[in-house]
Tab-separated table of C-alpha atoms in Angstrom:
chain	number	residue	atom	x	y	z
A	1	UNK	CA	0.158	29.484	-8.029
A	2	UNK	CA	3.432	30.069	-9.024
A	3	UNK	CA	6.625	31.358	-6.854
A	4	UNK	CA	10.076	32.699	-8.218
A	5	UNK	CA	12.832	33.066	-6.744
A	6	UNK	CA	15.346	35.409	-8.471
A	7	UNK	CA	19.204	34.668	-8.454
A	8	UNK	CA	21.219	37.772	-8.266
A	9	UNK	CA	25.048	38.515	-7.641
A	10	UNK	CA	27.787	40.324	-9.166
A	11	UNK	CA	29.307	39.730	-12.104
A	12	UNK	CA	31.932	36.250	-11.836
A	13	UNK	CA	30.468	34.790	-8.625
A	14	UNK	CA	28.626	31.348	-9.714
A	15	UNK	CA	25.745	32.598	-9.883
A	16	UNK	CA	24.711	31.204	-13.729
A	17	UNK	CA	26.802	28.122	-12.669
A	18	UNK	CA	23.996	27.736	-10.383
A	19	UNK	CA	21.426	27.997	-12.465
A	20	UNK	CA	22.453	25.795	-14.900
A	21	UNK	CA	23.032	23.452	-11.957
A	22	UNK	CA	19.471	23.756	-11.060
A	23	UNK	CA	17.870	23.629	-14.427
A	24	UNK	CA	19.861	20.218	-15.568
A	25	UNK	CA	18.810	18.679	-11.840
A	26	UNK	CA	15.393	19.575	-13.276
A	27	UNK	CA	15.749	17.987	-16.759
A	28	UNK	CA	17.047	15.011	-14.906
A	29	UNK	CA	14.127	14.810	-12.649
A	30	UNK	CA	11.558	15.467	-15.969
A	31	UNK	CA	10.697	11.542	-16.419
A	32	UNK	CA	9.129	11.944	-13.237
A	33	UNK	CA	8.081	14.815	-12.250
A	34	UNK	CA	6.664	17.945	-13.980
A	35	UNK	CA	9.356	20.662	-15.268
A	36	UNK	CA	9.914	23.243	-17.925
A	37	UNK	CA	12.045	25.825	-18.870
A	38	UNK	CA	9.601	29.280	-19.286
A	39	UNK	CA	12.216	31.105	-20.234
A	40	UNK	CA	15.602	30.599	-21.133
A	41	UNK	CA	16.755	32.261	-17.836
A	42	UNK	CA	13.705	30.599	-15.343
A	43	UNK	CA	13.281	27.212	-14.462
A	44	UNK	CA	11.033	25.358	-12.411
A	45	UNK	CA	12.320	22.739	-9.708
A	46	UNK	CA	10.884	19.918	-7.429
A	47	UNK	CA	10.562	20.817	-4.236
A	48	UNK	CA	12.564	18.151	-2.191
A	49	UNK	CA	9.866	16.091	0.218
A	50	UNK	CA	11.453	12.473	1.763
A	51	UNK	CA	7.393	12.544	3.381
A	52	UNK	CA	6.037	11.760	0.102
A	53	UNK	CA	7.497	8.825	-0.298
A	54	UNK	CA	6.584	7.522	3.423
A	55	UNK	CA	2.666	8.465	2.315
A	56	UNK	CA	2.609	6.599	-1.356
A	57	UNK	CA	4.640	3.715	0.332
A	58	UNK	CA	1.555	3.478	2.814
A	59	UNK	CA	-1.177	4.557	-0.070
A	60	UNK	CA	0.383	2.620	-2.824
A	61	UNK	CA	0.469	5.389	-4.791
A	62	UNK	CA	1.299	4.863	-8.396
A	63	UNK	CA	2.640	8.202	-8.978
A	64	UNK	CA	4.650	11.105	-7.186
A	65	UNK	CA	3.974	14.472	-7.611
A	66	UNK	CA	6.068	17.037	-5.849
A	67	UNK	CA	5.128	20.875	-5.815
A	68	UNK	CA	7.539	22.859	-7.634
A	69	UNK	CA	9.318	26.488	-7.193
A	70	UNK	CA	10.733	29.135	-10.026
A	71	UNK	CA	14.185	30.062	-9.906
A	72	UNK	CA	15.184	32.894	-12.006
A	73	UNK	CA	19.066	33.786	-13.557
A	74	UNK	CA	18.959	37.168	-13.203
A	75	UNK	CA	21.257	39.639	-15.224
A	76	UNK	CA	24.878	40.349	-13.305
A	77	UNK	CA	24.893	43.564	-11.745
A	78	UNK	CA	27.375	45.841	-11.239
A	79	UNK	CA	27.797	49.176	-9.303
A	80	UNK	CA	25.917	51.798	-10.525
A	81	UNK	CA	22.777	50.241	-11.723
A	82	UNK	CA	20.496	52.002	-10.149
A	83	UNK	CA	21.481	54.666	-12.416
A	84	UNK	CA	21.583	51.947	-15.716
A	85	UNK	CA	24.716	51.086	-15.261
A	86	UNK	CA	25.782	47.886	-16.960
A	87	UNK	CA	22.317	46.219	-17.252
A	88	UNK	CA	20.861	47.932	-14.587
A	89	UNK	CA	17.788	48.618	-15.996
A	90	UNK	CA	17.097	44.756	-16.800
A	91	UNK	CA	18.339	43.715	-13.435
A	92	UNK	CA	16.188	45.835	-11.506
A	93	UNK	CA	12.724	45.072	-13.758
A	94	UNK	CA	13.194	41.439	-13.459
A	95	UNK	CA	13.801	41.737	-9.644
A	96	UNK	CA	10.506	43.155	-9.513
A	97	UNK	CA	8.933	40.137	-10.552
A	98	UNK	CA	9.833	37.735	-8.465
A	99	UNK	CA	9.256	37.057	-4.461
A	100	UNK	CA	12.421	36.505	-2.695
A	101	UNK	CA	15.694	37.054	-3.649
A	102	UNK	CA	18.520	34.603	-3.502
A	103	UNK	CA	21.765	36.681	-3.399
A	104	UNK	CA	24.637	34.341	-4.447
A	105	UNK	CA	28.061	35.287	-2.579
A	106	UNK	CA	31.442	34.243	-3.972
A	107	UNK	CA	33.347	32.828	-0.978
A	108	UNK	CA	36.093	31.005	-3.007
A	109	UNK	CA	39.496	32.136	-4.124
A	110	UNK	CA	40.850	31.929	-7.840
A	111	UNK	CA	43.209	33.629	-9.629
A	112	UNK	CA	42.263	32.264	-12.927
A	113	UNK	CA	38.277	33.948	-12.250
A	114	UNK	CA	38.945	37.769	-12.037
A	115	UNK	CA	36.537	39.651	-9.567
A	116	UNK	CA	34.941	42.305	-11.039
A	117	UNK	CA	35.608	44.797	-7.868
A	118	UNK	CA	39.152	42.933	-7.805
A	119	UNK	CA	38.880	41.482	-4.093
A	120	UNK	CA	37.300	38.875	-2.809
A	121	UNK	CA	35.207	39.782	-0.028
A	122	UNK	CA	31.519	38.522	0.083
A	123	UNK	CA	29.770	41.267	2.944
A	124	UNK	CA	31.515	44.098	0.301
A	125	UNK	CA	29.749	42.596	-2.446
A	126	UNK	CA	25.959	42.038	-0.654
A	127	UNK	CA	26.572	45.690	0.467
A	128	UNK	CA	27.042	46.788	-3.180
A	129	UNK	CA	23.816	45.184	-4.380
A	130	UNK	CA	22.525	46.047	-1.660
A	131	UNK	CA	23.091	49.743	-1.769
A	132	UNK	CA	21.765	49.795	-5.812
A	133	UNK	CA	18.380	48.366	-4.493
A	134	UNK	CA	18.090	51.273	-1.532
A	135	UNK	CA	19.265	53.732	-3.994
A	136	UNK	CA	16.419	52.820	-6.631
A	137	UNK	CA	13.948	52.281	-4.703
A	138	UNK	CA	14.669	55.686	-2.760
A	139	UNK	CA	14.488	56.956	-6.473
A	140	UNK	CA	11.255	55.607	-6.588
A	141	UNK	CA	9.250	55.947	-3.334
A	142	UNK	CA	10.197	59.705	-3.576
A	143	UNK	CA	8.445	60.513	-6.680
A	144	UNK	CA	5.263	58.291	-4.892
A	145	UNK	CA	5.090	60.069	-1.721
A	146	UNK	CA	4.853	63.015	-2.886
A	147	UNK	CA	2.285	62.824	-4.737
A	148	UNK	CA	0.643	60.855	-2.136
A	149	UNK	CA	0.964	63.528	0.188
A	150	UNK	CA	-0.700	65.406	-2.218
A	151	UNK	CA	-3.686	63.151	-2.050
A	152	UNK	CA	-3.821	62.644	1.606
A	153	UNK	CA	-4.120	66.239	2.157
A	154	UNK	CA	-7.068	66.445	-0.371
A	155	UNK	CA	-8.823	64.004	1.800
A	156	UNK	CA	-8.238	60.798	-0.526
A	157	UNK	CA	-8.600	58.172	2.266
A	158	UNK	CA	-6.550	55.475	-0.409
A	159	UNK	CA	-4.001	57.893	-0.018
A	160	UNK	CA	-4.468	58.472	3.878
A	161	UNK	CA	-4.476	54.566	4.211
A	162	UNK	CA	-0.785	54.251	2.014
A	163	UNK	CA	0.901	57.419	3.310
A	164	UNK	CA	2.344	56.634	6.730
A	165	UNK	CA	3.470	53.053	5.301
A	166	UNK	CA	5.271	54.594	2.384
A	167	UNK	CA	7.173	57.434	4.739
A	168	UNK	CA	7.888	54.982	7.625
A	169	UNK	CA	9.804	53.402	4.241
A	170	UNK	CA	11.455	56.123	2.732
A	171	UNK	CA	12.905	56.855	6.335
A	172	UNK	CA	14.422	53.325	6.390
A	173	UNK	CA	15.699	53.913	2.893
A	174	UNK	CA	17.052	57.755	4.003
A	175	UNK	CA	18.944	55.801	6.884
A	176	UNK	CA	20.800	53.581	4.381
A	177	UNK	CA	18.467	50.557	5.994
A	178	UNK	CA	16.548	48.241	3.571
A	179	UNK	CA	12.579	48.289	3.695
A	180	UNK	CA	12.272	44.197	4.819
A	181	UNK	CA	13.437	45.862	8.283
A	182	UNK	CA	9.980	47.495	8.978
A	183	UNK	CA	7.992	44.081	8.321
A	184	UNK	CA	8.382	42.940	11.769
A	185	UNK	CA	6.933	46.719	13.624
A	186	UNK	CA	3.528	46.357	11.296
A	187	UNK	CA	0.677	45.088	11.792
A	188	UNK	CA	-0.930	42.548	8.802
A	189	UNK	CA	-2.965	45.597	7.045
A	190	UNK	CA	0.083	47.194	7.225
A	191	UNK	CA	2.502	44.194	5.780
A	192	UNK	CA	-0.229	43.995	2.999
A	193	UNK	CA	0.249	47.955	1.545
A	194	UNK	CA	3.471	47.248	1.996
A	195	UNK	CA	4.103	44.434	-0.005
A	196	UNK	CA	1.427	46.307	-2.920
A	197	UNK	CA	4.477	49.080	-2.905
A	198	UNK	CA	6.926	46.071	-4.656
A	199	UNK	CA	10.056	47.770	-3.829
A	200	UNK	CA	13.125	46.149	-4.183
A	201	UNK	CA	14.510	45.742	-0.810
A	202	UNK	CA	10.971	44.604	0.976
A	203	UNK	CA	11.790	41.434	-0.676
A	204	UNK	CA	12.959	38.108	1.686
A	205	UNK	CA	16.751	37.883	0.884
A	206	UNK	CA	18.788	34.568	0.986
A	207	UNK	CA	22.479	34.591	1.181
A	208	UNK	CA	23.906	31.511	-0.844
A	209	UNK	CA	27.440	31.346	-0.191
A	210	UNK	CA	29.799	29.586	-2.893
A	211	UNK	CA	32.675	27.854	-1.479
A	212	UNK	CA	35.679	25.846	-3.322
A	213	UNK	CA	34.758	22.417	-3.470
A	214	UNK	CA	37.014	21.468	-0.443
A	215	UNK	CA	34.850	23.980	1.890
A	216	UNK	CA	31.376	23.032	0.808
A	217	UNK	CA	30.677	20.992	4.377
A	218	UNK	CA	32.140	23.455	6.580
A	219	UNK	CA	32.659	26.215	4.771
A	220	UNK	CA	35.652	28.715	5.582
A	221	UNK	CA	36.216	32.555	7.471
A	222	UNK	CA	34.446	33.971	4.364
A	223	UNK	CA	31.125	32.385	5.424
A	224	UNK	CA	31.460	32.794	8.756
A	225	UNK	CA	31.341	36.717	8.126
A	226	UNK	CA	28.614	35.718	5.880
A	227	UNK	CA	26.382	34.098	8.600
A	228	UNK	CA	26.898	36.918	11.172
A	229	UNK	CA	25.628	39.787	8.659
A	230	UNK	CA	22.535	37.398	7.899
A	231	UNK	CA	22.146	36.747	11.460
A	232	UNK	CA	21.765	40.762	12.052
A	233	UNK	CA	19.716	41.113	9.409
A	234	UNK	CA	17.435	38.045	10.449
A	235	UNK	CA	18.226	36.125	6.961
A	236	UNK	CA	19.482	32.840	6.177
A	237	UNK	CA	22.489	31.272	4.294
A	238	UNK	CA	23.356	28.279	2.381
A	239	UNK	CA	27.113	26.936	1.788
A	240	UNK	CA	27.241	25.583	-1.738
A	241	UNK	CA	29.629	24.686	-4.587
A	242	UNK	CA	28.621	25.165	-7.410
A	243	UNK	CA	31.769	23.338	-8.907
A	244	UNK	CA	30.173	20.417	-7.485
A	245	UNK	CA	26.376	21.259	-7.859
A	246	UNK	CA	27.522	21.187	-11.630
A	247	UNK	CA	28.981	17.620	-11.588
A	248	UNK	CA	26.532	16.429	-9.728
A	249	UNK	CA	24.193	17.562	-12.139
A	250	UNK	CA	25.246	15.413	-14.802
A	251	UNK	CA	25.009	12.160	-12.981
A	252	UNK	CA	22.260	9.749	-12.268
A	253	UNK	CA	20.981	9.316	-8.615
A	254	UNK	CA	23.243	6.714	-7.451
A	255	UNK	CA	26.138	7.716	-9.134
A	256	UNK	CA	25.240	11.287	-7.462
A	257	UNK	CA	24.379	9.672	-3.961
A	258	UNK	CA	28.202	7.822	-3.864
A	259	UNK	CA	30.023	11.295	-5.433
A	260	UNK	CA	28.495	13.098	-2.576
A	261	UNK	CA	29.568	10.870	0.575
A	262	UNK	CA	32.896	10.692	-1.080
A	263	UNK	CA	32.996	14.656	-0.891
A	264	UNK	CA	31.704	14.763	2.912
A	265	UNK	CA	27.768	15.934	2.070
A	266	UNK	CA	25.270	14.028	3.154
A	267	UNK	CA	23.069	15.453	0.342
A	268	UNK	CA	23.141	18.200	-2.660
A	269	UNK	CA	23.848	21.900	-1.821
A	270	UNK	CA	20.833	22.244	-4.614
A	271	UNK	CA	18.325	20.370	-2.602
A	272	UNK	CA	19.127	22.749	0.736
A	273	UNK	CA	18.802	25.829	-1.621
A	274	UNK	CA	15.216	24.612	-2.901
A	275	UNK	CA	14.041	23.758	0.113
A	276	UNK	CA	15.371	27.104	1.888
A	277	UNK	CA	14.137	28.733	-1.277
A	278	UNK	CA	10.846	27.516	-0.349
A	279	UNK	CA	10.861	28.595	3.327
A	280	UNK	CA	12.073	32.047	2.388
A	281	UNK	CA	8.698	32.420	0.953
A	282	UNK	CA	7.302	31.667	3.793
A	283	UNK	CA	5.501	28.563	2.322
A	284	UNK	CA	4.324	25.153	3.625
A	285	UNK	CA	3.075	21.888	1.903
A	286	UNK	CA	-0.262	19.625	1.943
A	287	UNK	CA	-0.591	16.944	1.120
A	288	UNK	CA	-3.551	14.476	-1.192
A	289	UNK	CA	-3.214	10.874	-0.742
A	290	UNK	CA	-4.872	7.918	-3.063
A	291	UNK	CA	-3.711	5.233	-5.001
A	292	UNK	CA	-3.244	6.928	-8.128
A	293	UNK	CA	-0.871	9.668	-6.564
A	294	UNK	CA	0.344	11.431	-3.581
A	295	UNK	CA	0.890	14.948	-4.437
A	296	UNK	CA	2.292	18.060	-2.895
A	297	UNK	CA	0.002	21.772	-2.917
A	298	UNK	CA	2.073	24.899	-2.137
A	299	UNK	CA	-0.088	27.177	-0.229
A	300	UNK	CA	1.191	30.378	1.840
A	301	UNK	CA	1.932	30.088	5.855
A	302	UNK	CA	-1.942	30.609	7.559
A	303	UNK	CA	-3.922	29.899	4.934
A	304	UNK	CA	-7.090	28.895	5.155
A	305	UNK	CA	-9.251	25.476	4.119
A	306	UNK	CA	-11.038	27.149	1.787
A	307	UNK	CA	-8.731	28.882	0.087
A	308	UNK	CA	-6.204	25.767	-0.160
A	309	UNK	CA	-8.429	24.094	-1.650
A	310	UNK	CA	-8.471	26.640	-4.230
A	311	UNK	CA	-4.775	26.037	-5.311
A	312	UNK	CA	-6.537	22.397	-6.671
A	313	UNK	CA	-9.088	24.047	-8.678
A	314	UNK	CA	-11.343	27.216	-8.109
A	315	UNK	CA	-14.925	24.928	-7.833
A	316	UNK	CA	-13.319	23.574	-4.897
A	317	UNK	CA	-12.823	27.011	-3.316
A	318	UNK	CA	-16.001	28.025	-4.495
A	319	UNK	CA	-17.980	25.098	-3.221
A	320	UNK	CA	-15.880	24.267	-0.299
A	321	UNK	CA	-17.793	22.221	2.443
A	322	UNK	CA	-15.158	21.114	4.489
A	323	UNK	CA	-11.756	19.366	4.506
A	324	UNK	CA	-11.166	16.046	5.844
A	325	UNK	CA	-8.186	15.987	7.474
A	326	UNK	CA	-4.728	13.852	9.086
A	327	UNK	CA	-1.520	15.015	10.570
A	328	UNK	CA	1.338	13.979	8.536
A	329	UNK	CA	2.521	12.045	11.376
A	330	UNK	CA	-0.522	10.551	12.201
A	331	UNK	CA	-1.428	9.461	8.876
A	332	UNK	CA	2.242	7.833	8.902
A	333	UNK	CA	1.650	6.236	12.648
A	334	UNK	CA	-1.426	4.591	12.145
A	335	UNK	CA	-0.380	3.302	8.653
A	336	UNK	CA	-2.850	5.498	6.710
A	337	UNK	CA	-6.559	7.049	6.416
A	338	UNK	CA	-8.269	3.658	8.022
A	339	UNK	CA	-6.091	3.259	10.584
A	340	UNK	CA	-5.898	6.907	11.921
A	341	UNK	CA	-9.769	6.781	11.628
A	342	UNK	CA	-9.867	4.392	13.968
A	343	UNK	CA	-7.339	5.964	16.647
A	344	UNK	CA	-9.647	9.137	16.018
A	345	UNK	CA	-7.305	11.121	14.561
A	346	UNK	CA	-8.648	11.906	11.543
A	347	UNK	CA	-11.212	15.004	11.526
A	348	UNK	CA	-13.420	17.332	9.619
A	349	UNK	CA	-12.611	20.935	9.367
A	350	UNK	CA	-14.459	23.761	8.471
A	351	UNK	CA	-14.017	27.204	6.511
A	352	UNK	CA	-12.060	28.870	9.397
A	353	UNK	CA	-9.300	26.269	9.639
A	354	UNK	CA	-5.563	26.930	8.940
A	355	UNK	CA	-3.980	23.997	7.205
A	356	UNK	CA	-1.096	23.283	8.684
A	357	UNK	CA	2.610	21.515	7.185
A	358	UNK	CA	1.782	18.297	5.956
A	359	UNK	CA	-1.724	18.290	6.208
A	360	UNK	CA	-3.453	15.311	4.562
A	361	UNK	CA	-6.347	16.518	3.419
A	362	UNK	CA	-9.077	15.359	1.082
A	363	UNK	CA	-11.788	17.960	-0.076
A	364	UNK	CA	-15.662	17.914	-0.045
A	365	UNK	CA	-17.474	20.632	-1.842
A	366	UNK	CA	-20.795	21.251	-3.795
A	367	UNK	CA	-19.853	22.117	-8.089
């Protein structure tokens, strides 16, 4: 089950600074846990978990296996792509394929980096990506409802179904609002058509704001406008530099822990972009436990046994019986699966429960 998230900004902002960031973090992390590059502009990144070492401390697990999430360079864009502009085209395909989108925000003065709208002035530039998305995807849902309207009136109940989803949309979009706005006024069938449309601005958007180095713990007036547009908009920010994201790329893990405190950061801008990366999606972690490795499973927010057990491998799914379960914080408070036996806190669920955030859970099923 894989998840991307898709890196997008205007031309001269960090955003590839980022990325590369990222990727080498990855390579450095490859001796241990699993990464590769699928593309030269996507990599894949461990998700950053201090509870799995707490669980293979108590199991005495020989190995560590985190779950991992896709982040995707995608091209600059620049105003005017919605009509091909630049590589507008490019942009907006590859936005299609991925789930959220983290917008990177350049928050930083330099002369010597030239600004390709010649300000600097972060709100300007979200509203100018922004605005491309609404405009192609206003492009788009036009040509769909009406011939969806077409359908609907010839009694095609498909058609009846999509039809007041897709104009609720196209209002939004007609109102200069982005489609992500209507999520929270529909009901789950609703969310579901929806999400089948894949337009561009029903994505999850998270503002990454890139500071000078001497801002990334506090950040500066520039992010502070940043945090009260995501605030109205119900989305969430991250202060990074990349400057340093790029050094601290290149050393090893204690060299990176001591750079770090010197700078004022109690850990890597790159580990609270993963992680918020991960919660964007609306995504939570279980856990399996043994002595030959704790591992981390990705599953969607409300997901149930069954279907968890699925991410492991389809005959579990298939011949699900149920799931023997711990809290995280049981299985750490009574020292493991014995001991949180014996304070009853260890259960067996059944095909209608919803794993929680870190579940332990071991499967039993029929093949």
């Amino acid at each position: 089950m894989g998840f991307k998230c898709g890196i997008v900004g205007l031309p001269n902002v960090g955003k590839s600074t980022l990325f590369n960031a990222l990727t080498k973090t990855a390579a450095a992390q490859a001796a241990n846990y699993p990464f590769c590059t699928i593309e030269p502009n996507t990599g894949e990144v461990a998700v950053p978990d201090p509870r799995m070492a707490e669980l293979a401390g108590i199991a005495g697990s020989k190995e560590i296996i985190p779950t991992r999430i896709s982040f995707v360079d995608i091209a600059g864009l620049v105003r005017g792509a919605s009509k091909g502009e630049g590589l507008g085209n490019q942009f907006l395909a590859n936005i299609r394929e991925v789930d959220a989108v983290v917008h990177v925000l350049r928050c930083f003065e330099d002369d010597d980096i030239t600004h390709v709208e010649g300000r600097i002035d972060p709100v300007a530039d979200a509203d100018t990506i922004e605005t491309e998305l609404m405009l192609a995807d206003l492009e788009s849902l036009e040509r769909r409802v009406d011939q969806t309207r077409k359908r609907a009136t010839g009694k095609d109940k498909e058609a009846q179904t999509l039809l007041p989803v897709m104009e609720a949309s196209l209002k939004l979009l007609q109102d200069g609002k982005p489609v992500r706005s209507l999520l929270n006024e529909l009901d789950p069938e609703d969310i579901k058509i929806l999400k089948g449309l894949n337009l561009l601005t029903s994505k999850p958007v998270l503002y990454v704001c890139n500071v000078a180095e001497g801002d990334a713990s506090k950040g500066n007036a520039e992010t502070e406008k940043v945090a009260a547009m995501a605030a109205e908009q119900s989305a969430g920010t991250v202060i990074i530099s990349a400057a340093i994201e790029a050094e601290v790329a290149q050393l090893d893990a204690e060299e990176a822990e001591m750079f770090l405190s010197e700078m004022g950061l109690e850990e890597a801008g790159l580990d609270r972009l993963i992680r918020a990366g991960y919660e964007l999606l609306d995504l939570i972690t279980y856990f399996t436990v043994g002595p030959k490795e704790t591992r981390a499973w990705t599953i969607r927010r409300g997901t149930k046994a069954p279907a968890a057990a699925g991410v492991i491998h389809t005959d579990f799914e298939r011949g699900f019986i149920r799931a023997f379960t711990i809290a995280y914080d049981d299985f750490i408070a009574y020292k493991g699966e014995t001991g949180a036996k014996e304070a009853g806190k260890a259960r067996d669920e059944g095909k209608e429960y919803v794993v929680q955030d870190g579940d332990v859970i071991h499967f039993r099923f029929n093949t």
